[in-house]
Coordinates of C-alpha atoms and ligand atoms in Angstrom, one line a residue:
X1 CA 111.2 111.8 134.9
X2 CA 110.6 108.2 134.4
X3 CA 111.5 107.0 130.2
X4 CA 110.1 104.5 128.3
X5 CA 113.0 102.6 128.5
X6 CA 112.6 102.5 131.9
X7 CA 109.9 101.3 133.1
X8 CA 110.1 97.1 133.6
X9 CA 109.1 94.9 131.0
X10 CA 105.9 94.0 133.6
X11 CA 105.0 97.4 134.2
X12 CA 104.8 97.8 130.1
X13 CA 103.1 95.1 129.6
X14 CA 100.3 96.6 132.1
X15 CA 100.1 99.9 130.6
X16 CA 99.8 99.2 127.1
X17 CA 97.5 96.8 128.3
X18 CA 95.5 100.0 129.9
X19 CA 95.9 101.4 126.4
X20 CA 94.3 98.9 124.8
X21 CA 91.2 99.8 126.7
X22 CA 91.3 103.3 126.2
X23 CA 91.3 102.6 122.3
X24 CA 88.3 100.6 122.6
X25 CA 86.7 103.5 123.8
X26 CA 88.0 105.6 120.8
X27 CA 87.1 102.9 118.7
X28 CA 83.5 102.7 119.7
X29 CA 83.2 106.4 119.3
X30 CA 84.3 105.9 116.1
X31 CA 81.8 103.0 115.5
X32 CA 78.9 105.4 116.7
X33 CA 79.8 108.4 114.3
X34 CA 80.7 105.9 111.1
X35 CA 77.6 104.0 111.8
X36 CA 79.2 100.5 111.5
X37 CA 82.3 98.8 112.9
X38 CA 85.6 100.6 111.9
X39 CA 87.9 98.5 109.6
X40 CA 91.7 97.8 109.4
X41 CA 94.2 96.2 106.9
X42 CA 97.7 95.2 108.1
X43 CA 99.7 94.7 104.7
X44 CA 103.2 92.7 105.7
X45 CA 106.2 93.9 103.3
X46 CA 109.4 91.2 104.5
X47 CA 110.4 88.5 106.5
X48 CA 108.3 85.8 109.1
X49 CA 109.7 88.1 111.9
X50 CA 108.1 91.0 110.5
X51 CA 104.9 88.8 109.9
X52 CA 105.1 88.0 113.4
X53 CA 105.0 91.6 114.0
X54 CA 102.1 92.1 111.9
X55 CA 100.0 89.5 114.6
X56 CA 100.9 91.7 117.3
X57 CA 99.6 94.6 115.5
X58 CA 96.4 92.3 114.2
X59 CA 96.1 91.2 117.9
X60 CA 95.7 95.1 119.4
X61 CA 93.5 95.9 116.6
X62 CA 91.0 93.2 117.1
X63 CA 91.0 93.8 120.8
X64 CA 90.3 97.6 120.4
X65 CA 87.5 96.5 118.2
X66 CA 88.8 96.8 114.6
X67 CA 87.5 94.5 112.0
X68 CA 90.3 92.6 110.2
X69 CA 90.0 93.1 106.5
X70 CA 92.5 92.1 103.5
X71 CA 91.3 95.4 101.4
X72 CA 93.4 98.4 101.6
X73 CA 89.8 100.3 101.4
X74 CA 90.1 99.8 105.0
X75 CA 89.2 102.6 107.5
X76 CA 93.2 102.1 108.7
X77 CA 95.7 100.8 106.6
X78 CA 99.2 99.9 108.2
X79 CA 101.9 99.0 106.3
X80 CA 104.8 97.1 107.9
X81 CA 107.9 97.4 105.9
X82 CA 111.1 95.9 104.9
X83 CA 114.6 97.6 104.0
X84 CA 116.3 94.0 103.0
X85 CA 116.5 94.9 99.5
X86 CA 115.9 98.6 97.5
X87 CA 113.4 96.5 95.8
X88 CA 111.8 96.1 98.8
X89 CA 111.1 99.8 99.6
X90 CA 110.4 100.7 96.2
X91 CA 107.2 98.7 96.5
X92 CA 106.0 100.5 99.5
X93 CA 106.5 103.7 98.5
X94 CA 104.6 102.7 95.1
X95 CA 101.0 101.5 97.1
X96 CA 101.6 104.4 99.5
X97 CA 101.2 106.6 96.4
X98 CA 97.4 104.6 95.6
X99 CA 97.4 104.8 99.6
X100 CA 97.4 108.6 99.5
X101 CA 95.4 108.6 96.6
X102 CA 92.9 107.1 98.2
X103 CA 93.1 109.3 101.6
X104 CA 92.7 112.2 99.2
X105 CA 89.0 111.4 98.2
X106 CA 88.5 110.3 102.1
X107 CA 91.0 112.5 104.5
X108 CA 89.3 110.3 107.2
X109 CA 90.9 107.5 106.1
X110 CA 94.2 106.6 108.3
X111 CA 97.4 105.3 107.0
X112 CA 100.0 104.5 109.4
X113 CA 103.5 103.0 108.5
X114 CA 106.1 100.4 110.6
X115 CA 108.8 98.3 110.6
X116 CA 112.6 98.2 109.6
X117 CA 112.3 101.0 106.3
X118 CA 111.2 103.5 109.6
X119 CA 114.4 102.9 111.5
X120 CA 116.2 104.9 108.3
X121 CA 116.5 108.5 108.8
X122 CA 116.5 108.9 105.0
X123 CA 113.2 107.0 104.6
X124 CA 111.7 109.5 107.6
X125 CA 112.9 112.4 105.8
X126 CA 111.5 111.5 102.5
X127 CA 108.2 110.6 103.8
X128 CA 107.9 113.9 105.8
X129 CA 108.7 115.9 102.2
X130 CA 106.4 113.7 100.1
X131 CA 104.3 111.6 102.2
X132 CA 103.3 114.2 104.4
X133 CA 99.4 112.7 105.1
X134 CA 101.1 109.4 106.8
X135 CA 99.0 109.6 110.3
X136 CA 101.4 107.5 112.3
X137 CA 104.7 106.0 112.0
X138 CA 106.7 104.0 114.1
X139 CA 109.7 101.8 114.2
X140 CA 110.5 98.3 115.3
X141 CA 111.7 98.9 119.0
X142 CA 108.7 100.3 120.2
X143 CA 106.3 98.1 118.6
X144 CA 104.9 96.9 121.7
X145 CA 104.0 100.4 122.4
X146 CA 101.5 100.0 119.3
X147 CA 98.4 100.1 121.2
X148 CA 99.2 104.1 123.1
X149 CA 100.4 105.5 119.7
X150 CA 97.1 104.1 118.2
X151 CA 95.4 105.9 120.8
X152 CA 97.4 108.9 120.0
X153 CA 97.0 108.8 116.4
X154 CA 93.3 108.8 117.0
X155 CA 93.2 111.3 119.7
X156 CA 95.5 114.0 118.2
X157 CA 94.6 115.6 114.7
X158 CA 98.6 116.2 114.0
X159 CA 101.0 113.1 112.4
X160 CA 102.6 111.1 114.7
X161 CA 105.6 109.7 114.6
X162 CA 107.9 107.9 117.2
X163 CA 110.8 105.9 116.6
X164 CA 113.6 104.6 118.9
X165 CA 117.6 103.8 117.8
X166 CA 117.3 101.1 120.1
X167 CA 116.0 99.4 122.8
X168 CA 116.7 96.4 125.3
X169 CA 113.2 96.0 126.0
X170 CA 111.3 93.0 125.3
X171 CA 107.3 93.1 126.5
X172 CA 105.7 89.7 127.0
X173 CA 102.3 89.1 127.3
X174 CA 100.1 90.9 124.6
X175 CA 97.5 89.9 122.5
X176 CA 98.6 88.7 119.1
X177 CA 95.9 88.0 116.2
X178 CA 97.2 85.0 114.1
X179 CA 96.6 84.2 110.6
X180 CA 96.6 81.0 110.4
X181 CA 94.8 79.2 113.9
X182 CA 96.9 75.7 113.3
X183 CA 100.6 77.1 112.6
X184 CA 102.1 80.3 114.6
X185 CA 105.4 81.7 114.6
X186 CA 107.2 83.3 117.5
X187 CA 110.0 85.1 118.6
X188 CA 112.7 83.6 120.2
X189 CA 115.0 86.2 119.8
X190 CA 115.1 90.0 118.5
X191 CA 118.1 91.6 116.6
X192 CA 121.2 90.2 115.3
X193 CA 125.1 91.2 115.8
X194 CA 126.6 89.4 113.5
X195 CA 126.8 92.6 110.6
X196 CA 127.1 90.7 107.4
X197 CA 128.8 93.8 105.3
X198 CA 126.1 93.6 102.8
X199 CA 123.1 93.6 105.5
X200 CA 121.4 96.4 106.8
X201 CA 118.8 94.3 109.8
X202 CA 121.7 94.6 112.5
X203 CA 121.3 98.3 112.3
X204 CA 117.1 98.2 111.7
X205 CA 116.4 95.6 114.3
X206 CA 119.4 96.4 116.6
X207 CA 121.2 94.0 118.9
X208 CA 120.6 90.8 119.6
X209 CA 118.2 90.0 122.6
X210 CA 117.2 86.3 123.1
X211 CA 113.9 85.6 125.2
X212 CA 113.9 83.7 128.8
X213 CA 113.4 80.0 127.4
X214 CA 110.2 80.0 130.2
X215 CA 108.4 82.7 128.4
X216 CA 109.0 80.7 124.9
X217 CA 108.0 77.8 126.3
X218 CA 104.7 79.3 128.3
X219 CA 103.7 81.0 124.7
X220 CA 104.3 77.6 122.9
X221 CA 101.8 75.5 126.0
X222 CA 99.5 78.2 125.5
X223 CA 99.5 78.2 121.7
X224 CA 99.1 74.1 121.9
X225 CA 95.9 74.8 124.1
X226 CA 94.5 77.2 121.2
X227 CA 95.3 74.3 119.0
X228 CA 98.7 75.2 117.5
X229 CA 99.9 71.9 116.1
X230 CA 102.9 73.6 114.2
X231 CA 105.5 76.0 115.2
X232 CA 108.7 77.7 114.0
X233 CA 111.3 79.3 116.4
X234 CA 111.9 83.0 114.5
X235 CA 115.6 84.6 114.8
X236 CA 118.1 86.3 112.5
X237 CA 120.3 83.8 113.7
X238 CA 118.6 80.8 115.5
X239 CA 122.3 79.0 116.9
X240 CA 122.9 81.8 118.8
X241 CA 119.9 81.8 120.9
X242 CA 120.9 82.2 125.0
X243 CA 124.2 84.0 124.2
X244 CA 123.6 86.9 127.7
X245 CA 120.8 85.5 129.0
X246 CA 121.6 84.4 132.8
X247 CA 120.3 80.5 132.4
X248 CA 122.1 77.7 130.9
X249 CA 120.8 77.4 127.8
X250 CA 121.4 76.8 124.2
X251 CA 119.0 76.7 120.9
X252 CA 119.8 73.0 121.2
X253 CA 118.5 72.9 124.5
X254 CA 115.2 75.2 123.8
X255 CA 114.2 73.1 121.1
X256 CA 114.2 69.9 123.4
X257 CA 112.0 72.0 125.8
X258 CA 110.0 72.3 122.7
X259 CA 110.0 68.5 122.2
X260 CA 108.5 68.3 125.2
X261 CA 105.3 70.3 124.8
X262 CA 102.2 68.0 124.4
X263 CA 100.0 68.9 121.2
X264 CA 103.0 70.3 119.4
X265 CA 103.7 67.9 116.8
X266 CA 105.9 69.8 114.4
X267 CA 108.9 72.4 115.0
X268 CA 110.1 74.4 113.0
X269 CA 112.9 77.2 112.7
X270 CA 114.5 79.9 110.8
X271 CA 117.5 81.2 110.1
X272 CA 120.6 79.2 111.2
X273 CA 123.6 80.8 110.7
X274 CA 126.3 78.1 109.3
X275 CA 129.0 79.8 111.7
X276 CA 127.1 79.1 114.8
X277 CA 125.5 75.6 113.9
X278 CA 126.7 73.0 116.6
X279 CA 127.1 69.6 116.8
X280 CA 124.7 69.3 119.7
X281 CA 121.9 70.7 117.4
X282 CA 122.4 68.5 114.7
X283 CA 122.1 65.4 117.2
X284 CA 118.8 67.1 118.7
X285 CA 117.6 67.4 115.1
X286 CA 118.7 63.5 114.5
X287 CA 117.3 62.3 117.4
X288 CA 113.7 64.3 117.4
X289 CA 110.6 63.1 116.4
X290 CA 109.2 67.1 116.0
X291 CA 112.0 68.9 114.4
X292 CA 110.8 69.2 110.5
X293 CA 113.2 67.4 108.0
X294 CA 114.4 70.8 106.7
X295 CA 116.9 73.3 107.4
X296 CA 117.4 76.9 105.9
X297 CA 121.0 77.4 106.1
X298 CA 122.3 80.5 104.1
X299 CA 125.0 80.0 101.9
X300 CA 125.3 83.6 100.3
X301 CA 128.1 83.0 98.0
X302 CA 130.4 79.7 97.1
X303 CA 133.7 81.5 97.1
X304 CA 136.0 82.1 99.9
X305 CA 137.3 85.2 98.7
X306 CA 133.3 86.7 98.8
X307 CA 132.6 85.3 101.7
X308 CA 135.1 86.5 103.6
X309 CA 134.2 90.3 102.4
X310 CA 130.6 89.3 103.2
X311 CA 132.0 88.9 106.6
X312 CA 129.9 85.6 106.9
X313 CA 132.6 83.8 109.2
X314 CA 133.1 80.4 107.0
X315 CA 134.6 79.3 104.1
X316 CA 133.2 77.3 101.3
X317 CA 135.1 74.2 102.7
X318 CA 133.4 74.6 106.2
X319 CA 130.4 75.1 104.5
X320 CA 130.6 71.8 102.5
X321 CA 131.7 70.2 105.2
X322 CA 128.9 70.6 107.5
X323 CA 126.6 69.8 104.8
X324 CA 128.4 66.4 104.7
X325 CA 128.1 66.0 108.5
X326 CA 124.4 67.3 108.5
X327 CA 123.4 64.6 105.4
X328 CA 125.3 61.7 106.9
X329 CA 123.6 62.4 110.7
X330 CA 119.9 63.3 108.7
X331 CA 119.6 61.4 105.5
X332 CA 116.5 62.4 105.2
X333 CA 117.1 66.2 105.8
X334 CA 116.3 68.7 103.2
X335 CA 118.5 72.2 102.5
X336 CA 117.6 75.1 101.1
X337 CA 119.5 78.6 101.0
X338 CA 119.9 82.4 100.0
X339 CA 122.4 83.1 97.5
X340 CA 123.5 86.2 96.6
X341 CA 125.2 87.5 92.8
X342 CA 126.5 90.7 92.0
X343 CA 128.3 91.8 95.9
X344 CA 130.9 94.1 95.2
X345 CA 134.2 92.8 93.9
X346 CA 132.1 89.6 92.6
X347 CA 133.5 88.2 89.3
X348 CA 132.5 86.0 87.0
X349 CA 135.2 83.1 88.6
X350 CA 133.2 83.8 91.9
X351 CA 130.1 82.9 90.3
X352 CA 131.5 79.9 89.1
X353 CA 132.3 78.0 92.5
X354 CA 128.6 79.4 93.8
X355 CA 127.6 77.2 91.1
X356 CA 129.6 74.4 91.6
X357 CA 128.8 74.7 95.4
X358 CA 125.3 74.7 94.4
X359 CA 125.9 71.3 92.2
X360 CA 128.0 69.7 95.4
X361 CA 125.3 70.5 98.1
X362 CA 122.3 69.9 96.0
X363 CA 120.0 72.4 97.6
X364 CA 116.4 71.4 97.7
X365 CA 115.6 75.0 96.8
X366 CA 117.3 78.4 96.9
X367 CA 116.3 81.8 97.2
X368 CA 118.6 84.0 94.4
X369 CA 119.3 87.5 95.3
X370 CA 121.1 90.2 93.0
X371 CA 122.8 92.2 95.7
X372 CA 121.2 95.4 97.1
X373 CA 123.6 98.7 98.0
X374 CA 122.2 99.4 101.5
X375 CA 123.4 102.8 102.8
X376 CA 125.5 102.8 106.1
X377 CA 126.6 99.3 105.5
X378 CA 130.1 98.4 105.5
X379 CA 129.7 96.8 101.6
X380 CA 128.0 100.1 100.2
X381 CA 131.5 101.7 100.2
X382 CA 132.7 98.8 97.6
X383 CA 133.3 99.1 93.9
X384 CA 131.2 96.9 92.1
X385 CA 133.6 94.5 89.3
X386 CA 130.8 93.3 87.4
X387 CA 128.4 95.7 85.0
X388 CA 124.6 95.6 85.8
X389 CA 124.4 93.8 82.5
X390 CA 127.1 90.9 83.8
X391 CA 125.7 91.1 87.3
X392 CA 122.1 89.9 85.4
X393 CA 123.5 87.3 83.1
X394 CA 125.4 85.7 86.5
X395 CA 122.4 85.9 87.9
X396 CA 120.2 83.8 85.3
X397 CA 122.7 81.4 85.3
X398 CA 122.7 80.4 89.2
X399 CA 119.0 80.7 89.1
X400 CA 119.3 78.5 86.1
X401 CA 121.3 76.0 88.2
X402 CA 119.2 76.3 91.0
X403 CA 116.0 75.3 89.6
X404 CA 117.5 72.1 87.8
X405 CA 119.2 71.0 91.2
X406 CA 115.7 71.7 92.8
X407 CA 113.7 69.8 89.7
X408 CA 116.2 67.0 90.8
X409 CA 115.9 67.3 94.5
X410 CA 112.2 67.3 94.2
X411 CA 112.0 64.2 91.9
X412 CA 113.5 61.7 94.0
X413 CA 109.7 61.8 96.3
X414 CA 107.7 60.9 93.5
X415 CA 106.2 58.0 94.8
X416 CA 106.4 57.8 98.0
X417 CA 103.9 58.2 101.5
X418 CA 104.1 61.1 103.6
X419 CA 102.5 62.8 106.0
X420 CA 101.2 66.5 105.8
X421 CA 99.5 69.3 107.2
X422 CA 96.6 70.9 105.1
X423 CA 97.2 74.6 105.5
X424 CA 94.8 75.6 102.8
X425 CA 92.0 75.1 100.2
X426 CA 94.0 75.1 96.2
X427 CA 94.6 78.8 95.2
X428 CA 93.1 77.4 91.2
X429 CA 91.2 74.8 92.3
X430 CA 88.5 74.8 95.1
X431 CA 88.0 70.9 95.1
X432 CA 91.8 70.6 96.0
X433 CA 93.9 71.6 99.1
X434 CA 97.8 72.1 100.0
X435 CA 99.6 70.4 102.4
X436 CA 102.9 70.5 103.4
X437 CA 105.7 67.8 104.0
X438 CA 108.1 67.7 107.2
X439 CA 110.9 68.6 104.4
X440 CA 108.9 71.9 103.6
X441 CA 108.0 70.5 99.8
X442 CA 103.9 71.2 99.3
X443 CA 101.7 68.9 97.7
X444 CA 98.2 69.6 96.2
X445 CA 95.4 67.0 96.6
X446 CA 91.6 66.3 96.2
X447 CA 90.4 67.5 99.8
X448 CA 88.0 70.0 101.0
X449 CA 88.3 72.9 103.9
X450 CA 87.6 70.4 106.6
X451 CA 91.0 69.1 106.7
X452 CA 92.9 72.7 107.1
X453 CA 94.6 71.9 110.2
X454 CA 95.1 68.6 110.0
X455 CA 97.7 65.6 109.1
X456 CA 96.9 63.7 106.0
X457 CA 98.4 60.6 104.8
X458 CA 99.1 61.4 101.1
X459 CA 100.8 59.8 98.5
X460 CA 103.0 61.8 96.0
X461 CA 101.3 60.9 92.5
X462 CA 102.9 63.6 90.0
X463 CA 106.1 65.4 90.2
X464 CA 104.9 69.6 88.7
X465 CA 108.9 70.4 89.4
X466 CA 108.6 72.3 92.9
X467 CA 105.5 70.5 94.1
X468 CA 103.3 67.7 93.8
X469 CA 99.7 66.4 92.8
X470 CA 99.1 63.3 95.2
X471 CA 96.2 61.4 96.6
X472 CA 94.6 60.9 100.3
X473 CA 95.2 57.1 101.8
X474 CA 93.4 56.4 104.3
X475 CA 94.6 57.8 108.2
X476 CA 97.4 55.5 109.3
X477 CA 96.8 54.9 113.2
Ligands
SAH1 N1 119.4 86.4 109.1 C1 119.3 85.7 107.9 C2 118.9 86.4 106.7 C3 118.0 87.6 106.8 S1 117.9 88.5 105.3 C4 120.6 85.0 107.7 O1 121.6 85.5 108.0 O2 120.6 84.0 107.0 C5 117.4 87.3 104.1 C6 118.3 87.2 103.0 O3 118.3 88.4 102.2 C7 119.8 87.0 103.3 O4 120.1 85.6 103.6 C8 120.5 87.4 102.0 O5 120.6 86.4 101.1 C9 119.5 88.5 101.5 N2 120.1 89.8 101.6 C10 120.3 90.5 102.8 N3 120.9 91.7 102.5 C11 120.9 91.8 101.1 C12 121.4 92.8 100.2 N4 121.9 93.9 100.6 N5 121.3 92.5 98.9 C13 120.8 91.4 98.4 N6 120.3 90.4 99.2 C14 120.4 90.6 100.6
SF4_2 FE1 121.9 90.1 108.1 FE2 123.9 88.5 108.5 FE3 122.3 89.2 110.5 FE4 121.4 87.5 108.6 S1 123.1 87.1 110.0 S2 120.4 89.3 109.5 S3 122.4 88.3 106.8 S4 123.7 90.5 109.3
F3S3 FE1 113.1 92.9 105.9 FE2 113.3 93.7 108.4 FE3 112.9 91.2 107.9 S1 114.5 94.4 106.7 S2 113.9 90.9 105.9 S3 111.5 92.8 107.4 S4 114.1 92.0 109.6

């Protein structure tokens, strides 16, 4: 009997295209016995890739003839999860419990769960004991499949759920939804192999799988035509894009494809792993008039000794010194990082060169993490040195560090002219809106919704420590 697994990417991407049909029919029924269009709310837990995700569920949705709403008073509610960090799950299961709540007082109400927490069997097993109203679940390799089990889920009275260990699969072609019409993500690759101890996404989002460079490049064109202007390349580990595919390719050599796509007029990417970043990217970067000023490039810990059991592949002084070769090549280049405090074995000597590493780099910003036990990973056998007490003073102190180097960082722009896209209207103040630079800094200025979408000329007034207050000049042609 044929699988799932299968069937060719093309003859998936036809029958869930079939599917889709079929739940507009179920939809409309639904429409006809609510008495008004059937809503949906996607709620995104995690990283851009599972954002990314989120479209593709948004996309079926619409096209089955859901109404996109932010309230979780929605018809369906879908939550796409994240396992990074405990903290992470915690917060779903604590809105699942209003979630529930809420289905109590409507049974017809839906709730349907996704993403990496469903790849755990212990999260499956806890949600069958106490969650037991979830109508669908699925996991992250069959996520193209989304628009048969959502015909399923409405179909069938019983709870669904269907969730793969893995899958080589990757489905082109289906309708994505995106939030916002100017910017888009997209996948370049799925996965990642490179099983940092502490990380638990190489055994959520399973090996790593890069796209043909022809289907990136055909979803970029088409994107332009829908009036993209601004894109970033989504990976676990963005060097290591083309490793198995059959062409000759490399991320350096995607991103000049990208170059070359009229209408683009930014690019950008995330994550780079430091092992993998080569010297060919960093002359594409140099020499490209698209690639954004900025670069995410995890550091995780300043000492050798950590990093090693980390398993990140480098050393602090390969670290530093591709920092060095990245600032002399990019002057203008802007770094930010992921730092992590309390891995097992960490002392408070560690935490001293993460500090000093942090002083030496001079990250424009930093994202501070107090480690997270992840069950199955290699680290979650370690003894931890440090108390949870320790672990959170060493914690304040990098984040302590990290926000002056920023302040610093962020300083040296007052003044100057720069050119930014308006993404939105001011969260606290409607005659204001928020653009960002090429270095990823945002800047709030007197503007109204008009210019979402477009490039300003603005000037950076007032420094407020991360961002900026600056003013229009007129459109430099
Ligand atoms: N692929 C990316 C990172 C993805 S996860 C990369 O390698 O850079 C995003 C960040 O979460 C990581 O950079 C790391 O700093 C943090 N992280 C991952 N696992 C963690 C854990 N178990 N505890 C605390 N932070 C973790
Ligand atoms: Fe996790 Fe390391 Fe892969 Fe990043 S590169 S996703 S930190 S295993
Ligand atoms: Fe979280 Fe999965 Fe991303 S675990 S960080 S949503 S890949």
């Amino acid at each position: 009997m044929e699988t799932d697994h299968q069937r060719t990417s093309e003859e998936e991407s036809l029958r869930q295209k079939e599917a889709v049909l079929h739940a507009r029919e179920l939809v409309s029924q639904l429409e006809r016995d609510l008495g008004r269009q059937p809503t949906c709310c996607v709620t995104t837990f995690g990283c851009q890739m599972n954002a990314r995700d989120s479209e593709k569920i948004c996309g079926i949705l619409r096209e089955s003839g859901y109404q996109l709403i932010e309230e979780e008073t929605a018809d369906l509610v879908i939550y796409n999860t994240c396992t990074v960090r405990d903290n992470a799950n915690q917060r779903v299961y604590g809105r699942l419990g209003t979630l529930l709540a809420m289905k109590k007082k409507n049974p017809a109400k839906k709730i349907a769960l996704c993403g990496c927490m469903m790849q755990e069997s212990a999260v499956i097993e806890k949600i069958l004991k106490s969650y037991s109203q979830v109508d669908l679940i699925f996991g992250t390799h069959n996520i193209y499949k989304f628009a048969e089990l959502l015909c399923l889920m409405l179909e069938e009275k019983r709870q669904i759920i269907d969730i793969w260990e893995e899958t080589d699969q990757i489905v082109e072609d289906l309708p994505t939804h995106r939030k916002y019409p100017f910017k888009s993500g997209i996948n370049i690759m799925f996965g990642c192999n490179n099983f940092c101890s502490y990380c638990i996404v190489p055994y959520v989002r399973g090996r790593e799988r890069s796209r043909a460079s022809s289907e990136i490049v055909d979803e970029i064109r088409a994107l332009a035509a829908d009036g993209v202007v601004e894109v970033m390349l989504l990976g676990q580990n963005v060097n290591s894009y083309g490793k198995g595919l059959s062409e000759d390719i490399t991320f350096a050599k995607l991103l000049q494809q990208v170059e070359q796509i009229e209408g683009i007029r930014r690019i950008r990417f995330m994550t780079s792993h430091p092992k993998d970043l080569s010297d060919e990217l960093i002359a594409v970067m140099r020499d490209s008039q698209k690639i954004c000023r900025h670069l995410h490039l995890p550091l995780q810990s300043g000492s050798s000794r950590i990093l090693e059991k980390m398993n990140r592949r480098y050393d602090r002084e390969a670290y530093l010194a591709l920092v060095k070769k990245l600032k002399a090549e990019i002057p203008d280049l802007s770094i930010t990082t992921d730092i992590i405090v309390g891995f097992p074995g960490e002392v408070k000597e560690d935490v001293d060169d993460t500090i000093r590493m942090i002083e030496e780099v001079g990250f424009d910003n930093a994202f501070t993490f107090i480690y997270s036990k992840r069950t199955g990973t290699p680290a979650a056998t370690m003894e931890n040195a440090m108390s949870e007490k320790e672990i959170s003073e060493q914690f304040d102190r990098v984040l302590k560090k990290v926000q002056e180097t920023a302040k610093q960082q962020t300083l040296k722009h007052t003044g100057k002219t720069v050119e930014v896209l308006v993404e939105e209207v001011n969260e606290h103040d409607a005659d204001m809106v928020t653009g960002r630079l090429s270095n990823n800094l945002l800047v709030h200025f007197p503007g109204g919704p008009e210019l979402i979408g477009t490039f300003c000329t603005v000037k950076l007034v007032e420094n407020k420590g991360f961002y900026f207050i600056g003013e229009q000049l007129p459109r430099k042609q």
